[in-house]
């Protein structure tokens, strides 16, 4: 249930979809004031659009009654909010210490060669974006990476090939 | 040997959901606790000598006792810290994914003790599976009447929510975590006021680590004396999740008593070093602890013994350095992490860590000079305890300062030979 006073925003001057607005409003309902839903709003928009554009920052700001600069300062703070377009699958390769010891650099080199892109880049077919991520918390199965929402552990170059090939 | 925290965790990796948890004696502590006065629960936890498993090792019952009893509060909050981004740490993941109701029951009991009416489980964004398991368990607990209003007809209300984060190591620092829960940038807050008095949305708040909270049902069920006798070290109650990663034969995480020798964890639980490799040292409790070396192998793994050896027990999950991994490269890797994850709020950390990374990169790449070592030493002091706004920067200097002490020759060889001899 969303209290009435939260739902008083129309969709007129915004590019946010009705679905997005509904989900953001649900989040607002969980907090004592609208602005507290800022991170949740960014998550909602990213869920539908893969990344958060300048326009979306402005739309979220208007909806939460904040300045766009404020929303952007939150968006750019967090590792997993993407302010540039990303591919269908974001690959997060752990580059922290246990994976470093267990060969993360070899895995990163292999991925870059295989995909033909550098860190922070997206393949031309828009399928894969390659990023590093701090320790994935699975150090007893290093090296590790995530592809989309899925965790892959005990990586070898051969295993990486199989994982990428299995992505629909 | 008893292993209360992991006794339910299945070897097939499947989570234990409600039915199975109840059949193993789960949610039996709840009616027991609700018959006690909240203060009696706090007293019991104090006597159990349960110390916070998030790193600092502060007595949990004592921390709870700082929550004001009277006052004009809209809410009191309990937050479970499942950010777990300290490199080398993978214990809270096991507890959430393996036995989610243990955490939920622990949180209901803790909220009764501090009289919190709202709770959050803060899980790092990358733990997608843990979040799925936890949402299912929360729905089960609600449907069974363990959460929500009038829990087990006691008149006690406690609503518990899951919050998935969006990445940044500093979110694990408890006041930064509260800012993040409020939708803001995760910069730490000035203390005082402490969160116990003015935390989430300005209301009294307790932040506890996941492992800390998972101990509470067992303390309620079996008492403080039982909890104390689980440990080999008087004063550190209970068991601890210990672990080892790096080039050991069987990396893993194990529930063991406090006070167990480091050698036993490495040689027995982790099966010793891989063939052809020798143990050179380890970070005993994550990336923000000081190196220990061969001379410390017989050290007892408890808060005071590890501190006396110049390091910290912290998370209890050690990262092992072998004799064929470059310690300079390893330290550079960690300083890179800390520089990247610095929240940027205070100058020594924001400027000092990238500078330190630059010097280390120079040395690793064979462009170092001998006076770089003095520079590094002064950076360790410059970002040490008391000089920065939060504990991130002092933590970052721990592996560096201790590496300069124990592995100084490796730094010198890099500079003299103008290369890393491991490459
Ligand atoms: C940079 C930094 C990161 C931290 N990360 C975590 C974390 O991921 N999980 C955690 O429980 N505590 C973390 N802590 C410690 C918390 O600030 C806090 O002390 C702890 O959650 C309290 O719980 P406890 O008393 O049960 O240990 C971190 C501290 C700092 C300075
Ligand atoms: S020490 Fe680093 S992480 Fe902590 S407040 Fe200062 S800049 Fe932020």
Coordinates of C-alpha atoms and ligand atoms in Angstrom, one line a residue:
Chain A
X1 CA 0.0 0.0 0.0
X2 CA 1.4 3.4 -1.0
X3 CA 0.2 6.3 1.1
X4 CA -1.7 9.0 -0.9
X5 CA 0.8 11.8 -0.3
X6 CA 3.5 9.8 -1.9
X7 CA 1.6 9.1 -5.1
X8 CA 0.9 12.8 -5.8
X9 CA 3.4 12.9 -8.7
X10 CA 2.1 12.6 -12.2
X11 CA 4.0 11.1 -15.1
X12 CA 3.7 14.3 -17.2
X13 CA 7.1 15.8 -17.1
X14 CA 9.1 12.7 -16.7
X15 CA 10.5 9.9 -18.9
X16 CA 10.2 7.4 -16.1
X17 CA 7.7 4.7 -17.0
X18 CA 4.6 4.0 -14.9
X19 CA 6.2 0.8 -13.7
X20 CA 9.3 2.6 -12.6
X21 CA 7.3 5.2 -10.8
X22 CA 5.2 2.6 -9.1
X23 CA 8.2 0.7 -7.8
X24 CA 9.9 3.9 -6.7
X25 CA 6.8 4.9 -4.8
X26 CA 6.7 1.6 -3.1
X27 CA 10.2 2.2 -1.9
X28 CA 9.4 5.7 -0.8
X29 CA 6.6 4.3 1.4
X30 CA 9.3 2.4 3.4
X31 CA 11.1 5.5 4.6
X32 CA 10.3 8.5 6.7
X33 CA 10.9 10.9 3.7
X34 CA 11.1 10.7 -0.1
X35 CA 14.8 11.5 -0.5
X36 CA 15.8 8.4 1.5
X37 CA 14.6 6.3 -1.4
X38 CA 17.4 7.7 -3.6
X39 CA 19.5 4.6 -3.9
X40 CA 16.4 2.4 -4.4
X41 CA 15.2 4.7 -7.2
X42 CA 18.5 4.4 -8.9
X43 CA 18.3 0.6 -8.6
X44 CA 14.8 0.5 -10.0
X45 CA 15.8 2.6 -13.1
X46 CA 19.0 0.5 -13.6
X47 CA 17.0 -2.7 -13.4
X48 CA 14.9 -1.6 -16.4
X49 CA 17.5 0.3 -18.4
X50 CA 20.8 -1.4 -17.5
X51 CA 22.4 2.0 -16.6
X52 CA 21.4 5.5 -15.4
X53 CA 21.5 8.3 -17.9
X54 CA 21.7 12.1 -17.2
X55 CA 18.0 12.3 -18.1
X56 CA 17.1 9.5 -15.6
X57 CA 19.1 11.4 -12.9
X58 CA 17.0 14.5 -13.6
X59 CA 13.8 12.5 -13.6
X60 CA 14.6 10.8 -10.3
X61 CA 15.7 14.1 -8.8
X62 CA 12.3 15.7 -9.8
X63 CA 10.4 12.7 -8.4
X64 CA 12.3 12.7 -5.1
X65 CA 12.3 16.5 -4.8
X66 CA 16.1 16.7 -4.8
X67 CA 18.6 18.5 -7.0
X68 CA 20.0 16.5 -9.9
X69 CA 23.5 17.2 -8.6
X70 CA 22.5 15.5 -5.3
X71 CA 21.2 12.4 -7.0
X72 CA 24.3 12.3 -9.2
X73 CA 26.5 12.5 -6.2
X74 CA 24.9 9.4 -4.8
X75 CA 24.8 7.6 -8.1
X76 CA 28.5 8.2 -8.8
X77 CA 29.5 7.1 -5.3
X78 CA 28.5 3.5 -5.6
X79 CA 30.3 0.8 -7.6
X80 CA 27.3 -1.0 -8.9
X81 CA 25.3 2.0 -10.3
X82 CA 26.4 2.5 -13.8
X83 CA 26.5 6.0 -15.2
X84 CA 27.5 4.8 -18.7
X85 CA 25.8 2.3 -21.0
X86 CA 26.7 -1.3 -20.2
X87 CA 26.2 -4.5 -22.2
X88 CA 23.6 -7.2 -21.5
X89 CA 26.0 -9.0 -19.2
X90 CA 28.3 -7.1 -16.8
X91 CA 31.3 -9.2 -16.0
X92 CA 32.7 -8.4 -12.6
X93 CA 36.2 -9.9 -12.1
X94 CA 37.5 -10.0 -8.6
X95 CA 40.9 -8.4 -8.5
X96 CA 41.4 -8.4 -4.7
X97 CA 44.2 -10.1 -2.8
X98 CA 43.2 -13.8 -2.6
X99 CA 42.3 -13.8 -6.2
X100 CA 45.5 -12.0 -7.0
X101 CA 47.5 -14.8 -5.3
X102 CA 45.5 -17.4 -7.2
X103 CA 45.9 -15.8 -10.6
X104 CA 43.3 -13.1 -11.2
X105 CA 45.7 -11.3 -13.6
X106 CA 45.8 -14.3 -15.9
X107 CA 42.0 -14.5 -15.9
X108 CA 41.7 -10.8 -16.6
X109 CA 44.2 -11.0 -19.5
X110 CA 42.3 -14.0 -20.9
X111 CA 39.0 -12.2 -20.7
X112 CA 40.4 -9.1 -22.4
X113 CA 41.9 -11.2 -25.3
X114 CA 38.8 -13.3 -25.6
X115 CA 36.3 -10.4 -25.7
X116 CA 38.7 -8.1 -27.5
X117 CA 38.0 -5.2 -25.1
X118 CA 39.8 -3.5 -22.2
X119 CA 38.6 -2.9 -18.7
X120 CA 35.5 -0.6 -18.6
X121 CA 34.6 -1.4 -22.2
X122 CA 31.7 -3.1 -23.9
X123 CA 31.8 -5.5 -26.8
X124 CA 30.6 -4.2 -30.1
X125 CA 27.6 -6.5 -30.1
X126 CA 26.6 -4.9 -26.8
X127 CA 26.7 -8.3 -25.0
X128 CA 29.5 -8.0 -22.4
X129 CA 31.0 -5.2 -20.3
X130 CA 34.2 -6.0 -18.4
X131 CA 34.9 -4.5 -15.0
X132 CA 36.8 -5.4 -11.9
X133 CA 35.2 -5.7 -8.5
X134 CA 36.5 -5.7 -4.9
X135 CA 36.7 -9.1 -3.2
X136 CA 33.6 -11.2 -4.0
X137 CA 33.7 -13.0 -0.7
X138 CA 34.4 -16.4 -2.0
X139 CA 38.2 -16.5 -1.5
X140 CA 38.4 -20.2 -0.8
X141 CA 37.3 -20.7 -4.4
X142 CA 39.5 -18.1 -6.0
X143 CA 39.8 -16.8 -8.7
X144 CA 36.2 -15.7 -9.1
X145 CA 34.0 -13.5 -11.2
X146 CA 30.3 -12.7 -11.6
X147 CA 28.5 -12.6 -15.0
X148 CA 25.3 -10.8 -14.5
X149 CA 23.8 -12.1 -11.3
X150 CA 25.7 -15.4 -11.3
X151 CA 28.8 -16.2 -9.4
X152 CA 31.5 -18.4 -11.0
X153 CA 34.4 -19.8 -8.9
X154 CA 37.6 -21.7 -9.2
X155 CA 38.1 -20.1 -12.6
X156 CA 40.5 -21.3 -15.3
X157 CA 40.8 -19.9 -18.8
X158 CA 38.9 -23.0 -20.1
X159 CA 36.2 -22.6 -17.6
X160 CA 35.8 -18.9 -18.6
X161 CA 35.3 -19.9 -22.2
X162 CA 32.6 -22.3 -21.3
X163 CA 30.8 -19.7 -19.1
X164 CA 30.8 -17.1 -21.8
X165 CA 29.7 -19.6 -24.4
X166 CA 26.8 -20.6 -22.2
X167 CA 25.4 -17.1 -21.9
X168 CA 22.1 -17.0 -23.9
Chain B
X1 CA 33.6 -30.4 19.8
X2 CA 30.4 -28.3 19.5
X3 CA 29.8 -26.2 16.4
X4 CA 26.6 -24.3 17.2
X5 CA 26.8 -21.8 14.3
X6 CA 27.3 -24.3 11.5
X7 CA 25.7 -27.4 12.9
X8 CA 22.7 -27.1 10.6
X9 CA 24.6 -26.1 7.5
X10 CA 24.3 -28.8 4.9
X11 CA 27.2 -30.4 3.1
X12 CA 25.2 -30.2 -0.2
X13 CA 25.2 -26.4 0.0
X14 CA 21.4 -26.2 0.0
X15 CA 20.0 -23.6 2.4
X16 CA 18.1 -24.8 5.5
X17 CA 14.6 -23.3 5.3
X18 CA 12.0 -23.1 8.0
X19 CA 10.8 -26.6 8.4
X20 CA 14.2 -28.0 8.7
X21 CA 15.4 -25.2 10.9
X22 CA 12.5 -25.9 13.3
X23 CA 13.1 -29.6 13.3
X24 CA 16.7 -28.9 14.4
X25 CA 15.4 -27.0 17.4
X26 CA 15.1 -23.6 15.6
X27 CA 12.9 -20.8 17.0
X28 CA 13.0 -22.5 20.4
X29 CA 15.0 -19.7 21.9
X30 CA 12.3 -17.1 21.0
X31 CA 9.5 -18.1 23.5
X32 CA 12.3 -18.5 26.1
X33 CA 13.6 -15.0 25.6
X34 CA 10.2 -13.4 25.5
X35 CA 9.7 -14.7 29.0
X36 CA 12.8 -12.9 30.2
X37 CA 13.0 -9.1 30.7
X38 CA 14.9 -7.3 28.0
X39 CA 17.5 -6.4 30.6
X40 CA 17.9 -10.0 31.6
X41 CA 18.7 -10.9 28.0
X42 CA 21.3 -8.1 27.8
X43 CA 22.9 -9.3 31.0
X44 CA 23.0 -12.8 29.8
X45 CA 24.7 -11.8 26.5
X46 CA 27.2 -9.6 28.5
X47 CA 28.1 -12.6 30.7
X48 CA 28.5 -14.8 27.7
X49 CA 31.5 -12.7 26.6
X50 CA 30.3 -12.6 23.1
X51 CA 32.5 -10.1 21.3
X52 CA 31.5 -8.4 18.0
X53 CA 32.6 -10.5 15.0
X54 CA 32.6 -7.5 12.6
X55 CA 36.3 -6.8 13.5
X56 CA 36.5 -4.6 16.6
X57 CA 35.7 -7.3 19.1
X58 CA 33.6 -5.2 21.4
X59 CA 31.4 -6.9 24.1
X60 CA 28.0 -7.2 22.4
X61 CA 25.9 -7.1 25.6
X62 CA 27.7 -4.0 26.8
X63 CA 27.1 -2.3 23.4
X64 CA 23.4 -3.1 23.7
X65 CA 23.3 -1.6 27.2
X66 CA 24.1 1.8 25.7
X67 CA 20.7 2.0 24.0
X68 CA 18.6 4.4 26.0
X69 CA 15.6 2.8 27.7
X70 CA 13.4 5.8 28.0
X71 CA 12.9 8.7 25.7
X72 CA 10.7 10.0 22.9
X73 CA 11.7 7.7 20.1
X74 CA 9.7 7.0 16.9
X75 CA 11.6 3.8 16.4
X76 CA 14.6 1.8 17.7
X77 CA 16.5 0.0 15.0
X78 CA 18.6 -3.2 14.7
X79 CA 20.8 -3.5 11.7
X80 CA 22.6 -6.7 10.6
X81 CA 25.9 -5.8 8.8
X82 CA 26.3 -8.2 5.9
X83 CA 28.5 -5.9 3.8
X84 CA 31.4 -8.3 4.0
X85 CA 33.7 -6.5 1.5
X86 CA 36.9 -6.9 3.5
X87 CA 39.3 -8.8 1.1
X88 CA 39.8 -12.3 2.3
X89 CA 36.5 -12.6 4.1
X90 CA 33.7 -15.1 3.3
X91 CA 32.1 -16.1 6.5
X92 CA 28.9 -14.1 6.7
X93 CA 28.0 -15.4 3.2
X94 CA 28.1 -18.9 4.5
X95 CA 25.8 -18.1 7.5
X96 CA 23.2 -16.3 5.3
X97 CA 23.2 -18.8 2.5
X98 CA 23.4 -21.8 4.7
X99 CA 21.1 -21.1 7.6
X100 CA 19.1 -17.9 7.1
X101 CA 16.7 -18.5 9.9
X102 CA 19.5 -18.6 12.5
X103 CA 20.2 -15.0 11.6
X104 CA 16.5 -14.1 11.7
X105 CA 15.9 -15.7 15.1
X106 CA 19.1 -14.0 16.4
X107 CA 17.8 -10.7 15.2
X108 CA 14.4 -11.1 16.8
X109 CA 16.0 -12.0 20.1
X110 CA 18.4 -9.1 19.9
X111 CA 15.6 -6.7 19.0
X112 CA 13.7 -7.9 22.1
X113 CA 16.8 -7.2 24.2
X114 CA 17.2 -3.6 23.0
X115 CA 13.4 -3.2 22.3
X116 CA 13.9 -2.4 18.6
X117 CA 10.7 -2.4 16.5
X118 CA 12.4 -2.3 13.1
X119 CA 15.3 -4.1 11.6
X120 CA 17.3 -4.2 8.4
X121 CA 19.5 -6.9 7.0
X122 CA 22.1 -5.0 4.9
X123 CA 23.6 -7.4 2.3
X124 CA 26.2 -6.3 -0.3
X125 CA 24.9 -6.1 -3.8
X126 CA 27.1 -8.9 -5.2
X127 CA 25.6 -11.4 -2.8
X128 CA 22.6 -12.0 -5.1
X129 CA 22.1 -15.6 -4.0
X130 CA 22.3 -14.8 -0.3
X131 CA 19.7 -12.1 -0.9
X132 CA 17.4 -14.6 -2.6
X133 CA 17.7 -17.1 0.2
X134 CA 17.2 -14.4 2.8
X135 CA 14.0 -13.0 1.1
X136 CA 12.5 -16.5 1.0
X137 CA 13.4 -17.1 4.7
X138 CA 12.0 -13.7 5.7
X139 CA 8.7 -14.5 4.0
X140 CA 8.5 -17.8 5.8
X141 CA 9.2 -16.2 9.1
X142 CA 6.5 -13.6 8.6
X143 CA 4.0 -16.2 7.5
X144 CA 4.8 -18.3 10.6
X145 CA 4.2 -15.4 12.9
X146 CA 7.8 -15.0 14.1
X147 CA 8.0 -11.5 12.5
X148 CA 5.6 -8.7 12.4
X149 CA 3.1 -7.6 15.1
X150 CA 2.4 -9.4 18.3
X151 CA 5.1 -12.1 17.9
X152 CA 3.9 -15.4 19.4
X153 CA 1.1 -13.4 21.1
X154 CA 3.6 -11.6 23.3
X155 CA 2.6 -8.1 22.3
X156 CA 6.1 -7.5 20.9
X157 CA 6.4 -6.1 17.3
X158 CA 9.4 -6.4 15.1
X159 CA 9.4 -5.8 11.4
X160 CA 12.5 -7.0 9.5
X161 CA 13.5 -5.8 6.0
X162 CA 16.2 -6.8 3.5
X163 CA 18.3 -4.1 2.0
X164 CA 20.7 -5.0 -0.9
X165 CA 23.5 -2.5 -1.3
X166 CA 25.2 -1.2 -4.4
X167 CA 28.8 -1.7 -3.6
X168 CA 31.5 0.2 -1.7
X169 CA 33.7 -1.2 1.0
X170 CA 33.1 1.8 3.3
X171 CA 29.4 0.8 3.6
X172 CA 30.6 -1.8 6.1
X173 CA 31.7 0.9 8.5
X174 CA 28.7 1.2 10.7
X175 CA 27.9 4.9 10.5
X176 CA 28.6 4.9 6.7
X177 CA 26.2 2.0 6.5
X178 CA 23.5 4.1 8.2
X179 CA 24.0 6.9 5.7
X180 CA 23.7 4.4 2.9
X181 CA 20.5 3.0 4.4
X182 CA 19.2 6.5 4.4
X183 CA 19.8 6.7 0.7
X184 CA 22.9 8.9 0.9
X185 CA 26.6 8.7 0.0
X186 CA 28.2 6.3 2.4
X187 CA 30.6 8.7 4.2
X188 CA 31.1 7.9 7.9
X189 CA 29.5 10.1 10.5
X190 CA 31.1 12.0 13.4
X191 CA 31.0 10.1 16.7
X192 CA 29.6 11.0 19.2
X193 CA 26.7 10.8 18.9
X194 CA 27.1 7.0 18.7
X195 CA 24.5 5.1 16.7
X196 CA 23.3 3.4 19.9
X197 CA 21.9 6.9 20.9
X198 CA 21.3 8.5 17.5
X199 CA 21.6 6.2 14.5
X200 CA 19.4 5.5 11.6
X201 CA 17.1 8.5 10.9
X202 CA 18.3 9.9 14.2
X203 CA 16.9 7.0 16.3
X204 CA 18.7 4.6 18.6
X205 CA 20.3 2.0 16.5
X206 CA 22.4 -1.1 17.0
X207 CA 24.6 -2.4 14.2
X208 CA 25.9 -5.9 14.6
X209 CA 27.8 -8.2 12.4
X210 CA 25.9 -11.2 10.9
X211 CA 28.1 -13.8 12.8
X212 CA 27.6 -11.9 16.1
X213 CA 23.8 -12.1 15.7
X214 CA 23.8 -15.8 14.7
X215 CA 25.3 -16.6 18.2
X216 CA 22.4 -15.2 20.1
X217 CA 19.9 -18.1 19.8
X218 CA 22.5 -20.5 21.2
X219 CA 23.3 -18.2 24.1
X220 CA 19.6 -18.0 25.0
X221 CA 19.1 -21.8 24.6
X222 CA 22.2 -22.9 26.5
X223 CA 23.3 -20.1 28.8
X224 CA 26.4 -17.9 29.3
X225 CA 28.4 -20.6 31.1
X226 CA 28.0 -23.1 28.2
X227 CA 29.0 -20.3 25.7
X228 CA 32.1 -19.5 27.6
X229 CA 33.3 -23.1 27.8
X230 CA 33.1 -23.4 24.0
X231 CA 36.3 -21.3 23.9
X232 CA 39.8 -22.2 24.9
X233 CA 40.5 -18.6 25.9
X234 CA 38.8 -17.3 29.0
X235 CA 37.1 -14.0 28.3
X236 CA 36.4 -14.7 24.6
X237 CA 33.1 -16.6 24.6
X238 CA 32.0 -19.0 21.9
X239 CA 33.3 -20.4 18.7
X240 CA 34.6 -18.4 15.7
X241 CA 34.5 -18.9 12.0
X242 CA 38.1 -19.2 11.0
X243 CA 39.4 -19.5 7.4
X244 CA 42.3 -19.7 5.2
X245 CA 42.7 -18.7 1.5
X246 CA 45.7 -18.4 -0.7
X247 CA 47.9 -21.3 -1.8
X248 CA 47.0 -23.8 0.9
X249 CA 45.9 -27.3 -0.1
X250 CA 42.3 -27.0 1.1
X251 CA 41.1 -23.4 1.4
X252 CA 38.0 -23.0 3.4
X253 CA 36.1 -21.7 6.5
X254 CA 35.7 -23.7 9.7
X255 CA 33.9 -23.1 13.0
X256 CA 36.6 -23.6 15.7
X257 CA 37.1 -22.5 19.3
X258 CA 38.9 -19.3 20.2
X259 CA 42.5 -19.9 21.2
X260 CA 43.2 -22.6 18.7
X261 CA 46.8 -22.3 17.4
X262 CA 47.3 -20.7 14.0
X263 CA 49.4 -23.7 13.0
X264 CA 46.6 -26.1 13.5
X265 CA 44.3 -24.1 11.2
X266 CA 46.9 -23.9 8.5
X267 CA 48.2 -27.4 8.8
X268 CA 45.1 -29.4 9.7
X269 CA 42.1 -27.6 8.5
X270 CA 43.7 -26.1 5.4
X271 CA 45.8 -29.2 4.8
X272 CA 49.1 -27.2 4.8
X273 CA 50.8 -25.5 1.9
X274 CA 50.4 -26.7 -1.7
X275 CA 53.3 -29.0 -2.8
X276 CA 56.5 -27.1 -3.5
X277 CA 55.5 -24.0 -1.5
X278 CA 56.4 -22.8 1.9
X279 CA 54.4 -20.7 4.4
X280 CA 55.9 -17.2 4.5
X281 CA 53.3 -15.3 6.4
X282 CA 49.6 -14.4 6.6
X283 CA 47.2 -11.6 7.3
X284 CA 45.2 -13.2 10.2
X285 CA 41.9 -11.4 9.8
X286 CA 41.5 -9.8 6.4
X287 CA 43.4 -7.2 4.3
X288 CA 43.4 -4.6 7.0
X289 CA 45.4 -6.6 9.5
X290 CA 49.2 -6.7 10.0
X291 CA 51.2 -9.6 8.6
X292 CA 52.3 -12.4 10.9
X293 CA 55.1 -14.8 9.9
X294 CA 56.5 -18.2 10.7
X295 CA 57.6 -17.1 14.1
X296 CA 53.9 -16.7 15.0
X297 CA 52.7 -20.1 13.9
X298 CA 52.1 -21.2 17.4
X299 CA 50.1 -18.1 18.3
X300 CA 46.7 -18.6 19.9
X301 CA 43.9 -17.3 17.7
X302 CA 42.1 -15.0 20.1
X303 CA 41.7 -11.2 20.3
X304 CA 44.4 -10.6 23.0
X305 CA 47.0 -13.0 21.7
X306 CA 46.9 -11.7 18.1
X307 CA 46.9 -8.1 19.3
X308 CA 50.0 -8.9 21.5
X309 CA 51.8 -10.2 18.4
X310 CA 51.2 -6.8 16.7
X311 CA 48.2 -7.7 14.5
X312 CA 44.4 -8.0 14.9
X313 CA 42.2 -11.1 14.9
X314 CA 39.5 -9.0 13.1
X315 CA 37.4 -11.2 10.8
X316 CA 39.4 -14.4 11.6
X317 CA 39.8 -15.4 8.0
X318 CA 43.4 -15.4 7.1
X319 CA 45.1 -14.8 3.7
X320 CA 48.2 -16.9 3.4
X321 CA 51.4 -15.7 1.7
X322 CA 53.6 -18.4 0.2
X323 CA 57.3 -18.2 -0.7
X324 CA 56.6 -17.8 -4.5
X325 CA 54.2 -14.9 -4.3
X326 CA 55.6 -11.4 -4.3
X327 CA 54.9 -9.6 -1.0
X328 CA 55.4 -6.2 -2.7
X329 CA 52.8 -7.1 -5.4
X330 CA 50.5 -8.4 -2.7
X331 CA 50.7 -5.1 -0.7
X332 CA 50.3 -3.1 -3.9
X333 CA 47.1 -5.0 -4.7
X334 CA 45.7 -4.2 -1.2
X335 CA 46.7 -0.5 -1.3
X336 CA 45.0 -0.3 -4.7
X337 CA 41.9 -1.7 -3.2
X338 CA 41.9 0.7 -0.3
X339 CA 42.7 3.7 -2.5
X340 CA 39.8 2.9 -4.8
X341 CA 37.4 2.3 -1.9
X342 CA 38.4 5.3 0.2
X343 CA 35.2 7.4 0.5
X344 CA 37.2 10.6 0.0
X345 CA 35.9 12.4 3.1
X346 CA 39.2 13.2 4.8
X347 CA 42.5 14.3 3.3
X348 CA 45.1 11.9 4.6
X349 CA 43.2 8.9 3.3
X350 CA 41.9 10.4 0.0
X351 CA 45.3 11.8 -1.0
X352 CA 47.6 9.5 0.9
X353 CA 46.4 6.2 -0.4
X354 CA 46.7 7.0 -4.1
X355 CA 50.1 8.5 -3.4
X356 CA 51.2 5.3 -1.6
X357 CA 49.8 3.2 -4.5
X358 CA 52.0 5.2 -6.9
X359 CA 55.1 4.7 -4.9
X360 CA 54.5 1.0 -4.6
X361 CA 53.7 0.7 -8.3
X362 CA 57.0 2.4 -9.0
X363 CA 58.9 -0.1 -6.9
X364 CA 57.0 -3.1 -8.3
X365 CA 57.8 -1.9 -11.9
X366 CA 61.5 -1.6 -11.1
X367 CA 61.6 2.2 -11.0
X368 CA 61.9 2.5 -7.2
X369 CA 64.6 4.4 -5.3
X370 CA 65.8 3.6 -1.8
X371 CA 64.3 6.7 -0.3
X372 CA 60.9 5.5 -1.4
X373 CA 61.0 3.2 1.6
X374 CA 61.2 6.2 3.9
X375 CA 58.3 7.8 2.1
X376 CA 56.3 4.6 2.6
X377 CA 57.1 4.6 6.3
X378 CA 56.0 8.1 6.7
X379 CA 52.7 7.4 4.8
X380 CA 52.1 4.6 7.3
X381 CA 52.4 7.1 10.2
X382 CA 50.6 9.8 8.4
X383 CA 47.5 7.6 7.9
X384 CA 47.8 5.8 11.2
X385 CA 45.3 5.5 14.0
X386 CA 43.9 8.9 15.1
X387 CA 44.9 10.8 12.0
X388 CA 41.9 10.0 9.9
X389 CA 38.1 10.3 10.2
X390 CA 37.5 6.5 10.2
X391 CA 39.3 3.2 10.5
X392 CA 39.7 2.5 6.8
X393 CA 43.0 4.3 6.3
X394 CA 44.7 2.9 9.5
X395 CA 43.5 -0.6 8.3
X396 CA 45.1 0.0 4.9
X397 CA 48.4 0.8 6.5
X398 CA 48.5 -2.4 8.5
X399 CA 49.6 -4.8 5.8
X400 CA 52.0 -2.1 4.4
X401 CA 53.7 -1.2 7.7
X402 CA 54.1 -4.9 8.7
X403 CA 55.4 -5.8 5.2
X404 CA 58.1 -3.1 5.4
X405 CA 59.1 -4.7 8.7
X406 CA 59.0 -8.4 7.8
X407 CA 59.7 -8.4 4.1
X408 CA 61.9 -5.4 3.8
X409 CA 64.5 -7.4 1.8
X410 CA 61.9 -8.0 -0.9
X411 CA 61.4 -4.2 -1.3
X412 CA 65.1 -3.6 -1.4
X413 CA 65.7 -6.4 -4.0
X414 CA 63.0 -4.8 -6.2
X415 CA 64.7 -1.4 -6.0
X416 CA 68.3 -2.8 -6.4
X417 CA 67.5 -5.2 -9.3
X418 CA 65.1 -2.7 -10.9
X419 CA 62.5 -5.5 -11.3
X420 CA 60.2 -7.9 -9.6
X421 CA 62.0 -11.2 -9.6
X422 CA 58.7 -13.1 -9.4
X423 CA 57.7 -11.9 -12.9
Ligands
LIG1 C1 36.2 0.3 6.5 C2 35.4 -0.5 7.4 C3 34.7 -1.6 6.9 C4 33.9 -2.4 7.7 N1 33.2 -3.5 7.1 C5 32.5 -4.3 7.9 C6 31.7 -5.3 7.4 O1 31.7 -5.6 6.2 N2 31.0 -6.1 8.2 C7 30.9 -5.9 9.6 O2 30.2 -6.6 10.3 N3 31.6 -4.9 10.1 C8 32.4 -4.1 9.3 N4 33.1 -3.0 9.9 C9 33.0 -2.8 11.4 C10 31.7 -2.0 11.7 O3 32.0 -0.6 11.7 C11 31.1 -2.4 13.1 O4 32.1 -2.2 14.0 C12 30.5 -3.7 13.2 O5 29.5 -4.0 12.2 C13 29.8 -3.9 14.5 O6 29.3 -5.2 14.7 P1 29.8 -6.1 15.9 O7 29.9 -5.3 17.1 O8 28.9 -7.2 15.9 O9 31.2 -6.6 15.4 C14 33.9 -2.2 9.1 C15 34.6 -1.1 9.6 C16 35.4 -0.3 8.8 C17 36.1 0.8 9.4
LIG2 S1 39.6 7.4 6.5 FE1 39.1 7.2 4.3 S2 37.3 6.1 4.2 FE2 37.5 6.9 6.3 S3 36.4 8.9 6.3 FE3 38.5 9.3 5.7 S4 38.5 9.3 3.5 FE4 36.6 8.2 4.1

